[in-house]
Each structure stands twice: as C-alpha cells, then as structure tokens.
Coordinates of C-alpha atoms and ligand atoms in Angstrom, one line a residue:
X14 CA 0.0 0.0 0.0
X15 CA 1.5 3.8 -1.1
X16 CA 1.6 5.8 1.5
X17 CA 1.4 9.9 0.5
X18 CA 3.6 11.8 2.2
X19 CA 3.5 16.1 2.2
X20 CA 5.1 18.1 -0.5
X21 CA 6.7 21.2 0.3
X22 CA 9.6 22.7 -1.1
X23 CA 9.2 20.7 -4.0
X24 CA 9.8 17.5 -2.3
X25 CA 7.4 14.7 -0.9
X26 CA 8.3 15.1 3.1
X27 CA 7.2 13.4 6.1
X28 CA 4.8 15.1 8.1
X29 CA 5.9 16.1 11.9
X30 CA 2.9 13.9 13.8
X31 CA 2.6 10.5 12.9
X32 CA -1.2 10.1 11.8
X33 CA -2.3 8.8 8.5
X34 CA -5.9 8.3 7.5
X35 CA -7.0 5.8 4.6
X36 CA -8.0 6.5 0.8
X37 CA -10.8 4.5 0.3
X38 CA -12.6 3.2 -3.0
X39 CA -16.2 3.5 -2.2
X40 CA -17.4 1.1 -5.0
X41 CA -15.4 -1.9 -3.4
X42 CA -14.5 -0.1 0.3
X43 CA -10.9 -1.2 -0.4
X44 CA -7.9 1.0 0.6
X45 CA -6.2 2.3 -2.2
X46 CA -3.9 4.3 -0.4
X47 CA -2.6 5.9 3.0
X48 CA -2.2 9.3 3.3
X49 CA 0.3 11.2 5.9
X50 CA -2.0 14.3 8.0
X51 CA -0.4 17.5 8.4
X52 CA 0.5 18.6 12.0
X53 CA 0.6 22.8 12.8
X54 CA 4.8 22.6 11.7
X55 CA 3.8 21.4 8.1
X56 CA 1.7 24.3 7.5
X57 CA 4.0 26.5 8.8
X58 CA 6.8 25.0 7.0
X59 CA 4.3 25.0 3.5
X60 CA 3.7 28.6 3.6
X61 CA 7.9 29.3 4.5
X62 CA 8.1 27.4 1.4
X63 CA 5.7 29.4 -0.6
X64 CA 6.7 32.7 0.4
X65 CA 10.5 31.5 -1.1
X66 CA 8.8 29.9 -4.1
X67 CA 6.3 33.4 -4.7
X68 CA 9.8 35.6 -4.8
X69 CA 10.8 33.1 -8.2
X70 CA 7.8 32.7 -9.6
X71 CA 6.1 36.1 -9.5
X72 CA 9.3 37.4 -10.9
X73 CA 9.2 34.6 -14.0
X74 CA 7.6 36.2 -16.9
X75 CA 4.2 35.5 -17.4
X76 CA 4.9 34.0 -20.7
X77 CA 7.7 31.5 -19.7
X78 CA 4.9 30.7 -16.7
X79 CA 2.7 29.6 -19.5
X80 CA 5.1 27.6 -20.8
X81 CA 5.2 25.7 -17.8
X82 CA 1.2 25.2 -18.0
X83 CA 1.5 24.4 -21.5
X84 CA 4.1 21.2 -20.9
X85 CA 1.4 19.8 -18.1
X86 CA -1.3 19.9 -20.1
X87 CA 0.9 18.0 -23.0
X88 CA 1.4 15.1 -19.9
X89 CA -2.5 15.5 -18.6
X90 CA -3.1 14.7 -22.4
X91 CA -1.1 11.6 -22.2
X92 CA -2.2 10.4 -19.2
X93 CA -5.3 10.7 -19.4
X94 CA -7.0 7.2 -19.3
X95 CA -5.0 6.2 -16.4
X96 CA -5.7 9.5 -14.1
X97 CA -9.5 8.8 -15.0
X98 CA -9.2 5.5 -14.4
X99 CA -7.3 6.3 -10.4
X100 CA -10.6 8.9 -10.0
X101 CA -12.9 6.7 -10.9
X102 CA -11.0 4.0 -8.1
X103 CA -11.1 7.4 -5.7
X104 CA -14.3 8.8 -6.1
X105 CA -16.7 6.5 -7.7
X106 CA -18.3 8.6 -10.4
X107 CA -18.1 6.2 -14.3
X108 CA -15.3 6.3 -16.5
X109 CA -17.3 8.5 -18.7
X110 CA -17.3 11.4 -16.1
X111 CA -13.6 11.1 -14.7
X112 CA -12.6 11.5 -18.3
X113 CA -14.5 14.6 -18.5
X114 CA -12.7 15.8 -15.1
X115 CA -9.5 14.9 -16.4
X116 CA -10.8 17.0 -19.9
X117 CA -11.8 20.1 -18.2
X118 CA -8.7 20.3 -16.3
X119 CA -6.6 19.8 -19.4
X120 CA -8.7 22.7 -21.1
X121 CA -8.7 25.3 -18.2
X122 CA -4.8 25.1 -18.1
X123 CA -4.6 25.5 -22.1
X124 CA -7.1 28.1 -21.6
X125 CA -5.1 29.5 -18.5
X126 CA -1.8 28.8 -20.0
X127 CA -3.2 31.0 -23.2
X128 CA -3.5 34.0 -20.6
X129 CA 0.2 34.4 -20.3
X130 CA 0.3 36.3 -23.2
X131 CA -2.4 38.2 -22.6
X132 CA -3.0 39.5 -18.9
X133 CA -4.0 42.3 -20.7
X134 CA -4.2 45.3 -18.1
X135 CA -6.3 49.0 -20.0
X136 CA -5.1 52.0 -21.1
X137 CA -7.1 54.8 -20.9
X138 CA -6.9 58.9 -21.1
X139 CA -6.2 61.1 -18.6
X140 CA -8.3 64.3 -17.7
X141 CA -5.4 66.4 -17.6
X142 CA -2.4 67.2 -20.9
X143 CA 0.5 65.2 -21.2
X144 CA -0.9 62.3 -18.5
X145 CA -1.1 58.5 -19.5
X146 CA -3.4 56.3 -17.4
X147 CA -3.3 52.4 -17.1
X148 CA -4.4 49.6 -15.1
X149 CA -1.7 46.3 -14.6
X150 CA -2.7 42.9 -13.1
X151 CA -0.2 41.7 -10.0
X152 CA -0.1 38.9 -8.2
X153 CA -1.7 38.6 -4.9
X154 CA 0.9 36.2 -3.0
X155 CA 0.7 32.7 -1.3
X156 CA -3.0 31.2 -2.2
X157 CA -4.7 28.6 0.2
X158 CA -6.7 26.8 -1.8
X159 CA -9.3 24.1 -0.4
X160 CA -11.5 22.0 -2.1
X161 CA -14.4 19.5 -2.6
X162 CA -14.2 15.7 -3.4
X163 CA -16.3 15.8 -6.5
X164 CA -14.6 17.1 -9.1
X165 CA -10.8 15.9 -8.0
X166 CA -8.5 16.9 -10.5
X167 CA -11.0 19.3 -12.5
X168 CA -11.5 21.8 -9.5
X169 CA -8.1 22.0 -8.2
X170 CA -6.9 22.8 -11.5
X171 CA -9.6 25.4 -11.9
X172 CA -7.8 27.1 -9.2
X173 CA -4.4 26.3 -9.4
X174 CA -3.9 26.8 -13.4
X175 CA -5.1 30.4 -13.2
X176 CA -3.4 30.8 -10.0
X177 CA 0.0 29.9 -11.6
X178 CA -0.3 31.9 -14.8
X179 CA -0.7 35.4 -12.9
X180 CA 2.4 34.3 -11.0
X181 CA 1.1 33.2 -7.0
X182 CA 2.3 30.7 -5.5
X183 CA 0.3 28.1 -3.3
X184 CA -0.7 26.0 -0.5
X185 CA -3.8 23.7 -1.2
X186 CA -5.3 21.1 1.1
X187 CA -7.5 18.7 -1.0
X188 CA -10.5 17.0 0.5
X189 CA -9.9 14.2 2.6
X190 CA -12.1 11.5 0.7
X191 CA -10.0 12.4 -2.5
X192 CA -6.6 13.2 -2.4
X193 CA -5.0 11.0 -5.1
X194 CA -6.0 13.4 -8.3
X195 CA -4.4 16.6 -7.0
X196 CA -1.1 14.6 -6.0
X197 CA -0.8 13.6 -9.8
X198 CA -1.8 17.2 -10.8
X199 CA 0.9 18.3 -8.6
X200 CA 3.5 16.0 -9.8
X201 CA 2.7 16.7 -13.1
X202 CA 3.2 20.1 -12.7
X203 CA 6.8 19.5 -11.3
X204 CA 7.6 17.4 -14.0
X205 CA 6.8 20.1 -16.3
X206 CA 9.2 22.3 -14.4
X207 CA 7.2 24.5 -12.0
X208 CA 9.9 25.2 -9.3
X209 CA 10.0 24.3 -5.9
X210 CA 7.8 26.0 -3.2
X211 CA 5.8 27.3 -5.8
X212 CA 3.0 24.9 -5.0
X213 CA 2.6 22.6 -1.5
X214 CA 0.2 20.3 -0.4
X215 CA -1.1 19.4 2.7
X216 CA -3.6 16.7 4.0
X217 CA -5.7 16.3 7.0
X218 CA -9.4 17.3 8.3
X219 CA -10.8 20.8 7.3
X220 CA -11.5 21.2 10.6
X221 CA -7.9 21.1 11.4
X222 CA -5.9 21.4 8.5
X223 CA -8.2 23.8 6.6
X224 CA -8.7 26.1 9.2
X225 CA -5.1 27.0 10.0
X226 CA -4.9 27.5 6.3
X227 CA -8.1 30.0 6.6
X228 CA -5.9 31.4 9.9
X229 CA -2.6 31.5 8.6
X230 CA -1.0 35.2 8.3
X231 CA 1.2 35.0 5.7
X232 CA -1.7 33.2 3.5
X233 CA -2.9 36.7 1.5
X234 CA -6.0 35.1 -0.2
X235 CA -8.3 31.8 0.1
X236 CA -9.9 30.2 -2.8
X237 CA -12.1 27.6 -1.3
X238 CA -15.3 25.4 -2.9
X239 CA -17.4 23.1 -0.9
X240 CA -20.5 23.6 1.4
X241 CA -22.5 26.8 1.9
X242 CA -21.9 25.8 6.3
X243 CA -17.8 26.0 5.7
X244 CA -18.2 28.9 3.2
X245 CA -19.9 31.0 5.8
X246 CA -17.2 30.2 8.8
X247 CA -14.1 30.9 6.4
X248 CA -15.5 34.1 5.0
X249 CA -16.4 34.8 8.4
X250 CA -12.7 34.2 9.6
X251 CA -11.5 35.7 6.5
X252 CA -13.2 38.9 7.8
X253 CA -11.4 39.6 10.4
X254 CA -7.9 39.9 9.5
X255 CA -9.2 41.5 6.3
X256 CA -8.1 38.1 4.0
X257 CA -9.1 38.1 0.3
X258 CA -11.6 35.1 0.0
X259 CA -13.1 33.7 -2.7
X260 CA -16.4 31.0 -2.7
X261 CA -17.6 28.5 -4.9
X262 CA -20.6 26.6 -2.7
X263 CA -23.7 24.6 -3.0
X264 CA -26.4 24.7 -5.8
X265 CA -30.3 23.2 -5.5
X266 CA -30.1 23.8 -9.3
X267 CA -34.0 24.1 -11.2
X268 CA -34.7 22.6 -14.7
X269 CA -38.0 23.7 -16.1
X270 CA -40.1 21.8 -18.8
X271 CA -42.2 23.9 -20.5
X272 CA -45.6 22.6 -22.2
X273 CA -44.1 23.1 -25.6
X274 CA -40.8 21.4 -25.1
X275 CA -39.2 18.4 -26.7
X276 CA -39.8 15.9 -23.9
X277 CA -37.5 14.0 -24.9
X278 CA -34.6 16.1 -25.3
X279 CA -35.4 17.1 -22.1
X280 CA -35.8 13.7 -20.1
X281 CA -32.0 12.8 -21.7
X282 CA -31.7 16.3 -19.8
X283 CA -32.9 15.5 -16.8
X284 CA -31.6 11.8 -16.6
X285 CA -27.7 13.1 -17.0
X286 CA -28.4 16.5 -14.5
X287 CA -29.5 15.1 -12.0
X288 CA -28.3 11.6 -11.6
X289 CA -24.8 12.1 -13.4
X290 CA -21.8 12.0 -11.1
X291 CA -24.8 10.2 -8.7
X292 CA -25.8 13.8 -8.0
X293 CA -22.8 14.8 -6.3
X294 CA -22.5 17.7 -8.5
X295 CA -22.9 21.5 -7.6
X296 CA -24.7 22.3 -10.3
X297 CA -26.6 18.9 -10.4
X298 CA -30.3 19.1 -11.2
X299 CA -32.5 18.4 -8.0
X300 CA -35.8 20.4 -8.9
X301 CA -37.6 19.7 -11.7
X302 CA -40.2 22.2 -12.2
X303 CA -43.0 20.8 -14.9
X304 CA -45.8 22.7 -16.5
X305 CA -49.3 20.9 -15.7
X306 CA -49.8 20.2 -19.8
X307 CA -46.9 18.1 -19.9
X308 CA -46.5 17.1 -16.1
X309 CA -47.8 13.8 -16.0
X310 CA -46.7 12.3 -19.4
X311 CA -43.0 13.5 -18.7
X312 CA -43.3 11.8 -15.1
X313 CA -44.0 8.7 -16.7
X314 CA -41.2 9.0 -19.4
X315 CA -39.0 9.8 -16.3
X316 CA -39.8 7.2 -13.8
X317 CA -39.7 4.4 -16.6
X318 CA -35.8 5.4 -17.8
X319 CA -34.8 6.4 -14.3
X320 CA -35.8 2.8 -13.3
X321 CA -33.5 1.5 -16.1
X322 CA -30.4 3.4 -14.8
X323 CA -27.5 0.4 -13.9
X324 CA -25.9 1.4 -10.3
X325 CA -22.1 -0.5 -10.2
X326 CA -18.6 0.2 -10.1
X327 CA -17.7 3.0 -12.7
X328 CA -15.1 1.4 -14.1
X329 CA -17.2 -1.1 -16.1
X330 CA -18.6 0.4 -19.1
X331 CA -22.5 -0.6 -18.3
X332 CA -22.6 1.3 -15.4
X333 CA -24.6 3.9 -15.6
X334 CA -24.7 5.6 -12.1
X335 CA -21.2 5.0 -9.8
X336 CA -21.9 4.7 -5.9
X337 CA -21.8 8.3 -3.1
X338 CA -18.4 9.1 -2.0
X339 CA -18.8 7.9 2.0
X340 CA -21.0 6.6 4.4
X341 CA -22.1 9.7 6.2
X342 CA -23.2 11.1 3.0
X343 CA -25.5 7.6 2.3
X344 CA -27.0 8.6 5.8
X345 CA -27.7 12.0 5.1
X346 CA -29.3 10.9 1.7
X347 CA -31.4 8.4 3.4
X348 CA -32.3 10.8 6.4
X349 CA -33.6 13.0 3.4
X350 CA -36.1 10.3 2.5
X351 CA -37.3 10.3 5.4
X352 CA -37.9 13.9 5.4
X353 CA -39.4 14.2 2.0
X354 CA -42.4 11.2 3.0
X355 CA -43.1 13.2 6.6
X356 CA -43.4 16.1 4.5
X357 CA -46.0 14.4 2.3
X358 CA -44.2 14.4 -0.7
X359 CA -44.8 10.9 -2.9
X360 CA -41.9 8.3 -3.7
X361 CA -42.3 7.6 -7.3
X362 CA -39.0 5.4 -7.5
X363 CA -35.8 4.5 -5.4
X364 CA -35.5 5.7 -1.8
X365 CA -33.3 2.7 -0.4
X366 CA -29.9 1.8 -0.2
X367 CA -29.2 -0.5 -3.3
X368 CA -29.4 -3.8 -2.7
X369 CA -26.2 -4.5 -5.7
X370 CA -23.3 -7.1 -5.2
X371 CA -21.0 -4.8 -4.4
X372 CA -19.9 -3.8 -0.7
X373 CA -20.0 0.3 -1.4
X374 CA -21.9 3.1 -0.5
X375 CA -24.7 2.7 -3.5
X376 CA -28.3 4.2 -3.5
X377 CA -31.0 3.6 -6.1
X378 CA -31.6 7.1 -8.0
X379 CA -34.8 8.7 -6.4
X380 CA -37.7 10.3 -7.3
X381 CA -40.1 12.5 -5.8
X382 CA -43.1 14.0 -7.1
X383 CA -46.2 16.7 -5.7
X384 CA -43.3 18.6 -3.7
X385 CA -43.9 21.9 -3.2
X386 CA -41.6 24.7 -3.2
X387 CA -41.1 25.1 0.5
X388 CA -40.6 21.4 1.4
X389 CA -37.0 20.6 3.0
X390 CA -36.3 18.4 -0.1
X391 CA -36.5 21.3 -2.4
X392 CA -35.0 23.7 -0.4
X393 CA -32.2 21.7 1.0
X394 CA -28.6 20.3 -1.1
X395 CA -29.2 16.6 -0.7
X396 CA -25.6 16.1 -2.7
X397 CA -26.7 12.6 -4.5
X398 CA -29.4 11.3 -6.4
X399 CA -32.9 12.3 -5.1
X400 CA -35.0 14.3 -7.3
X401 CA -38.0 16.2 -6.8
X402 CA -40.7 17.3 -8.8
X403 CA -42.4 20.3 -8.6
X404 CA -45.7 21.5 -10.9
X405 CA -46.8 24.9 -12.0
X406 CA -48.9 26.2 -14.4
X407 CA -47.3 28.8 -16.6
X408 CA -43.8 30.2 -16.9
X409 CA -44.2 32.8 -14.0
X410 CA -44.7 30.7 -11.2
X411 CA -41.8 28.6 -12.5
X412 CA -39.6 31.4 -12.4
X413 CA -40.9 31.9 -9.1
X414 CA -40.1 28.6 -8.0
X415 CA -36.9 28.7 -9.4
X416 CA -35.8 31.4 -7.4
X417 CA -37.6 30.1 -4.1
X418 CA -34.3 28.8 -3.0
X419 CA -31.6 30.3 -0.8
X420 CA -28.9 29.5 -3.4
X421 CA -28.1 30.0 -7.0
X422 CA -25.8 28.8 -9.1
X423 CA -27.3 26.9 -12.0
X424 CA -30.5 26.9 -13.8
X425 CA -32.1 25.6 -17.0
X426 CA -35.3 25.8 -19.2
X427 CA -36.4 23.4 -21.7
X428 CA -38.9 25.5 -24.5
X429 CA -39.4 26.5 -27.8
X430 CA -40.4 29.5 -26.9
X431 CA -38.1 32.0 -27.3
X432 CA -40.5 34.7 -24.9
X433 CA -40.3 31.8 -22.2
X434 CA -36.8 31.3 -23.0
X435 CA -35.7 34.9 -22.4
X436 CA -37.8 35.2 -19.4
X437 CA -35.8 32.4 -17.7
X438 CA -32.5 33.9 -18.6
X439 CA -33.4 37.7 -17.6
X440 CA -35.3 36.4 -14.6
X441 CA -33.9 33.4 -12.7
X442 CA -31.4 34.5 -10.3
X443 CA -28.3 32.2 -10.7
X444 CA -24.9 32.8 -12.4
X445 CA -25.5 30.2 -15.3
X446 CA -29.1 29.3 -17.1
X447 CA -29.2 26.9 -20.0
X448 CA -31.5 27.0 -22.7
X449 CA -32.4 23.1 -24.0
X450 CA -29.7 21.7 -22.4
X451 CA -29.5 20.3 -18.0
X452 CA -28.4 22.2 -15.5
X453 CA -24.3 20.8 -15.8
X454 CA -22.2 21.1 -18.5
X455 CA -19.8 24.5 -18.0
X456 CA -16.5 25.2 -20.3
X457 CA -13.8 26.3 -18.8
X458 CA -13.6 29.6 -21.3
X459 CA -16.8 30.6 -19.6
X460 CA -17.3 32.6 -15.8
X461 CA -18.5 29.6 -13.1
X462 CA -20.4 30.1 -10.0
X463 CA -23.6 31.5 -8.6
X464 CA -25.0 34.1 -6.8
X465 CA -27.4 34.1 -3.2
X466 CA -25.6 31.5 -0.7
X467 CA -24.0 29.9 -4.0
X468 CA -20.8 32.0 -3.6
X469 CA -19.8 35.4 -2.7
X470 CA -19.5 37.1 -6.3
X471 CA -16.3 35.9 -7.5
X472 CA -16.6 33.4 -10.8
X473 CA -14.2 31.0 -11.1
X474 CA -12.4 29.8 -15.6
X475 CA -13.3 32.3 -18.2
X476 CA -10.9 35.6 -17.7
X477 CA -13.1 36.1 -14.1
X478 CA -10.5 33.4 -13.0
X479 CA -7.2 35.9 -13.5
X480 CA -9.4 38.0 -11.5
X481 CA -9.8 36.0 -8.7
X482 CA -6.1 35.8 -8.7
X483 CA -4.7 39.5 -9.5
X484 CA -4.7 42.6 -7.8
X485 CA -5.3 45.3 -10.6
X486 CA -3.2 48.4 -9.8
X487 CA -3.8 51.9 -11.5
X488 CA -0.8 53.9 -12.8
X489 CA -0.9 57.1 -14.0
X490 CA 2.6 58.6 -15.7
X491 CA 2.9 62.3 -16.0
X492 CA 5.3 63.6 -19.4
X493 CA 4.3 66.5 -18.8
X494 CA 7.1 68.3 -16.4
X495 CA 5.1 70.4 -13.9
X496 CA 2.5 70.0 -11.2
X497 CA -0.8 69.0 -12.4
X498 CA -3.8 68.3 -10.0
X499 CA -6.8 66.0 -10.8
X500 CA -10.2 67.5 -10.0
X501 CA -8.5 71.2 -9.8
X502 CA -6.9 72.2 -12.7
X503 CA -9.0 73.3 -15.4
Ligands
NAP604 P1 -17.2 20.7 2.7 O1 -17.5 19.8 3.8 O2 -17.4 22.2 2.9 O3 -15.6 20.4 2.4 C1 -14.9 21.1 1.4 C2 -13.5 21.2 1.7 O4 -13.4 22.0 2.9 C3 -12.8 19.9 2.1 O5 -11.4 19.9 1.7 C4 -12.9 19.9 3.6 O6 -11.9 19.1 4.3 C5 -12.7 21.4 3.9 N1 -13.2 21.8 5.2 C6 -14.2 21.3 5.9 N2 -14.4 22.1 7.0 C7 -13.5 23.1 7.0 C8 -13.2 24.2 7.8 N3 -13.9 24.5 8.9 N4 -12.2 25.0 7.5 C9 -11.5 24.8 6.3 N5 -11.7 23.8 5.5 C10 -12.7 22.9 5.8 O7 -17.9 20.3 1.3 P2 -17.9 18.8 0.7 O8 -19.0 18.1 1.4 O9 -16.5 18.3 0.6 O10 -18.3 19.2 -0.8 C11 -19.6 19.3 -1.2 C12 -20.1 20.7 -1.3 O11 -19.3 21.4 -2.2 C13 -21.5 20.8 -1.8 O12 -22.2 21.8 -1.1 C14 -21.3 21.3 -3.2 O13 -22.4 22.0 -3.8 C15 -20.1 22.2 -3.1 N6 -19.4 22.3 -4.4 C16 -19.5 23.5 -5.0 C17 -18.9 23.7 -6.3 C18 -19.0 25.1 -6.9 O14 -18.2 25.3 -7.8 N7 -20.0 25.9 -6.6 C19 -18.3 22.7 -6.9 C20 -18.2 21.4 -6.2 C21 -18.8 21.3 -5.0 P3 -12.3 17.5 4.6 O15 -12.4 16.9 3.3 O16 -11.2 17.1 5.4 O17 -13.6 17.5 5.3

C-alpha cells in the first residue's frame, strides 16, 4: 500500500505527527492508499516554502509561466486514461465522467496557459495634458486553496492553473475523501518544471488542516469550494484579518419543462443532470419544475428510464450511475427520505440503499413527485441522487419557484419559446441558465459560480478566474514636467 507523504519545497516530506488516514474506493470499500496528516509545523513550513517559491515565480515572466502550463497539459493529455481511471478508483463517479474531469482540467490550463500572453491590463486617457493612465494585473501572494471531493482533478486545476499563470504561489489542502487526483496534478506540474515551493500540499481534516490555512498570516487570499456551512465560517474568519476570499458553494439547481418542449430532449436532460456523477454535483439538477400540460406524461417518461439506470462500479462500461463518495453522506441521503415522506411528498422510484453485489456506498436514484416549493427536499442540497418534482402552471410561477431557494448557481429551461426562453435567462437569479440543455455542463472559457448563498460574487475559468487571482493596480505617468492636480486644474 503507497503511503502519501507532504510536498513542500518541491519535495514529498514526512509530516511532523505520525497520523495517516485511509484513501478509500467506495465502490469496493478497499484502501487504495494511505495518506500522511499534516501537523501545525507542516503548514508553517508549506507557507515558509511558498513565500520562497512566490519571490521566483512572481518574478518569471508571465509567458515562460505559460510555458510551464503548456508542458502539463501536454502530460495531462497523455495520461489521461490512467488519471481517470485512479478517479474513478477514488471517487466512484463512471469512467465516462472522470474523463471529463480529467478534460476540463486539461482545457482550463490550455485556456489559462493562453492568458500568459495576454493579462492584458487597459489604457485609458487622462483628464489632464501630457498624462497617460493604465491599469496592470499583480499577483496577490501565497494562495490557500481548499477544495471538494467531487470534481478531484477538475477543481483544483480550476484554481491552481489560473493561480499559476498570474504568478502566485500556493498552499492547497485537497478534500480528505479524495486526495489521489491533485497529487498527480501536482507531480505533473513539477515534472513540467514549475519550481520548488511554488506549490505545497497538505492533507488532514478541514476542521484542522483547513482552518489553520483559513488562519494562517502569511496566506494573503483563500480560494475555497465546498458547502455553503464551511463557506460561511471561512468568510467569516477571513473577515477579520481582512483576507481576500473567494467562494464557490452549493447549488439546489431548477430545470423547467415547458408545455411546448421536446420531452425527450429534455428527459435525456434530466436523466444526465440530476443523476450524473450520482448527484454529487454542484450544479446537479435536483428540482424539476413541470408545467401541468406536460407534467404527468413526462413523469411517466422519467420514472420508466430512471428505473433502467445500472448502479455498479464506474469502471465497467455498463454502469450507468457509480456509488456516493462515503458513508455519512448515504445517511444523510437516506435521512432525506425520510424527510421528504413526513413532509408528504410521494416516492415515485428508489429511496433505499441498493441492494447490488458490491460492498460500497450505493443508493438507487430517487424520485419525488407533488413537492412543493417550500418542502425541505427542495429547499435543502441533498448532494446525490434524489430528485424532486415540482408542478406549476405557466412560466411565471416557475420562475418563481426557481428562485424560491436560498442558493443560486445553475438553472435551465427546456422550450421553444423563445418569450419563455428569455424570461428564464433575464429572470432566474443564478450565475449560469441553460436553454435546451441540463443544468451541468460548463466550459472552462466561460465565468463559473452562482449568486445568493451559492458564492460570494467571485466566478471561477473564463478571464473572471485571473481576477480572482490578480490585484489590478492603476498607474498614471505624467510627461508632462510640472505640477498637475486631478479634479482642480482646469
Ligand atoms: P465541505 O465539507 O465544505 O468540504 C470542502 C473542503 O473544505 C474539504 O477539503 C474539507 O476538508 C474542507 N473543510 C471542511 N471544514 C472546513 C473548515 N472548517 N475550514 C476549512 N476547511 C474545511 O464540502 P464537501 O462536502 O466536501 O463538498 C460538497 C459541497 O461542495 C457541496 O455543497 C457542493 O455543492 C459544493 N461544491 C460547489 C462547487 C462550486 O463550484 N460551486 C463545486 C463542487 C462542489 P475535509 O475533506 O477534510 O472535510
């Protein structure tokens, strides 16, 4: 069995306390590997190591830092199979969908990578003679980065490609259930010559590891995704010693069917939104909102293909739906069962753990049907595969119930319509709505995240992300030889 030790300063180093927690594959609850926990040294010694590798790196021209992008996503390329093949071990989710993680994080560092010769800062005029005006992009210093278990390699590289290319270094603390993807990204990137102390990992529970990151004072910025609860505490923390923070949180994502949609366009929809990746997705679909026309022929398409779905181990090709990452989060799914029948909403399908020949943590995709808006199950991230079904009877009140939630990250409307269409898009409060297509499915190229509890109004890929990791500074250069004052000389 490999045991994982810390990497800072470029090199994989024991941590100082001897504790070690298990990487567990929860199709087949084997251990796949052993991972070493950070003790308060380690993360003292990470960030010594980052502020020494931030002096070479934000001093590298942004260009040669590209090039350094550009040679990892050559060996993500190459290794692609086998790094989906380790997530799908990891995490569960098919081969299918680890592929696409791998993809995406492949594509956000070309796309990121791209940005080293751009970075582009503005020039503007100046309200007085002989005055030039323009804005510059610096780095912001040592990043903590902490994130989720359901996109392994495709979030951290989200973060860290961006990161890189506007020249910060970085200490990032992956989620405990999944470690394995963002050591590979990491040696990956060292292979393809980042420098030493220029990115560190460290492992251990958030509510150990992750908070001294949240606490530590040489840490200028934290670039965190996961729950709406932990978002709250680290911007809270983040508050008060004034620390940059950036959020990417949870979703209770809507997907309207209009009366005039193509229903079954929009049950392939449905099927890959919300039960894709076992809905452990942010932007996952758990509310389907149906117009009354349409409402009960759709259920019926639904419940009948739903009930087809193959639950197994994702690395055989007819799986169709992999198992939930850990046992707590089986409980809390099947707690929310429990919740959704006292609230008098009706099981159509599912609701139990799956009875399949495999020892993991598997549960038969769910539905639920006559929920109304303010029921727990549609107010509440479930995180896996429970859907609920919500009817209304024009495209109003599904607005309205689309925005009846307390987050808001992604939405989407199936219609011909293009009235109906534009309504959703001008009127559903989230930062991404899809027209004819389920609520998952971002680019890199394009801004990610949400607005409400869904984040704190940063965006993560598209040119948002060199955003979230610049300072812009304003310079203004006076030619002109003599005194001139803003605002008073005329
Ligand atoms: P989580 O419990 O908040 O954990 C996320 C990360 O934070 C993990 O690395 C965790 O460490 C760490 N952590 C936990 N408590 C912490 C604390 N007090 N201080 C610092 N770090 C702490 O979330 P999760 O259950 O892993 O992930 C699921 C959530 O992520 C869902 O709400 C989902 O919607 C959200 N998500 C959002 C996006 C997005 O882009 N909007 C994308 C994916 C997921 P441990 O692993 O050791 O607990």
């Amino acid at each position: 069995m490999q045991e994982y030790k810390l990497f800072i300063d470029g090199e994989w180093t024991n941590s100082s306390i001897k504790d070690t927690f298990d990487d567990i594959d929860p199709a087949t609850l084997e251990t796949i590997a052993t991972i070493q926990v950070a003790g308060r040294d380690d993360i003292d010694r990470a960030v010594e190591s980052a502020l020494k590798g931030f002096k070479v790196w934000s001093e590298t021209p942004p260009p040669k830092r590209a090039d350094v992008i550009y040679k990892a996503a050559d060996i993500l390329t190459k290794r692609k199979e086998e790094l989906a093949r380790l997530m799908t071990k990891e995490m569960g989710k098919v081969l299918d969908e680890t592929r696409g993680d791998v993809q995406e994080a492949i594509d956000i560092a070309i796309y990121a990578a791209g940005e080293g010769r751009r970075m582009f800062g503005e020039t503007t005029t100046s309200e007085l003679r002989d005055k030039f005006c323009m804005t510059i992009l610096r780095p912001i210093g040592v990043i903590g980065m902490i994130t989720p278990w359901n996109f392994p390699m495709a979030i951290p590289a989200w973060k860290i490609m961006p990161a890189l290319v506007a020249g910060n270094s970085i200490v990032i603390k992956p989620a405990t259930d999944t470690p394995l993807l963002t050591i590979k990204l990491v040696e990956i990137l060292m292979e393809a010559g980042l420098p030493p102390g220029v990115i560190n990992i460290l492992f251990g529970p958030g509510q150990i590891v992750g908070q001294s990151i949240v606490h530590h004072p040489d840490i200028k910025a934290i670039s965190f995704t996961g729950s709406l609860e932990t978002g709250k505490w680290i911007m809270s923390e983040c508050g008060k010693s004034m620390k940059r923070v950036s959020l990417e949180l949870g979703g209770k994502n809507p997907l309207i069917v209009m009366d005039d949609a193509d229903l079954e366009l929009a049950l392939e929809g449905v099927l890959w939104g919300a039960f894709g990746t076992t809905g452990q997705r942010c932007t996952a679909t758990s509310r389907v909102i149906l117009h009354k026309d349409i409402k009960d022929e759709f259920t019926n398409m639904l419940v009948e293909m739903t009930e087809k779905l193959k639950l197994g181990n994702g690395l055989l090709p007819e799986t169709d739906v992999g198992p939930v990452i850990n046992k707590s989060q089986l409980d809390m799914i099947k707690g929310y069962i429990d919740i959704g029948k006292d609230e008098g909403a009706k099981l159509l399908t599912g609701g139990n753990v799956a009875d399949i020949d495999l020892p993991g943590y598997f549960f038969e995709s769910t539905i639920f049907t006559d929920v109304k808006p303010d029921m727990r199950i549609a107010q509440e991230e479930i995180f896996g595969p429970v859907l609920s079904l919500i009817t209304v009877s024009d495209i109003d009140e599904a607005i309205e119930v689309a925005n009846n939630t307390r987050y808001g990250l992604s939405s989407a409307i199936y219609t011909e319509n293009i009235t109906d269409a534009f309504k959703a898009i001008k009127k559903i409060d989230s930062g991404i709505t899809y027209v004819n297509a389920p609520t998952i499915g971002a680019e890199v190229h394009l801004p990610f995240g949400g607005v409400k509890g869904t984040g704190n109004g940063f965006r993560e890929a598209g040119l948002e992300a060199i955003r979230e990791f610049t300072e812009v500074k304003a310079v203004y250069i006076d030619y002109s030889g003599r005194l001139q004052k803003a605002q008073i000389d005329q």
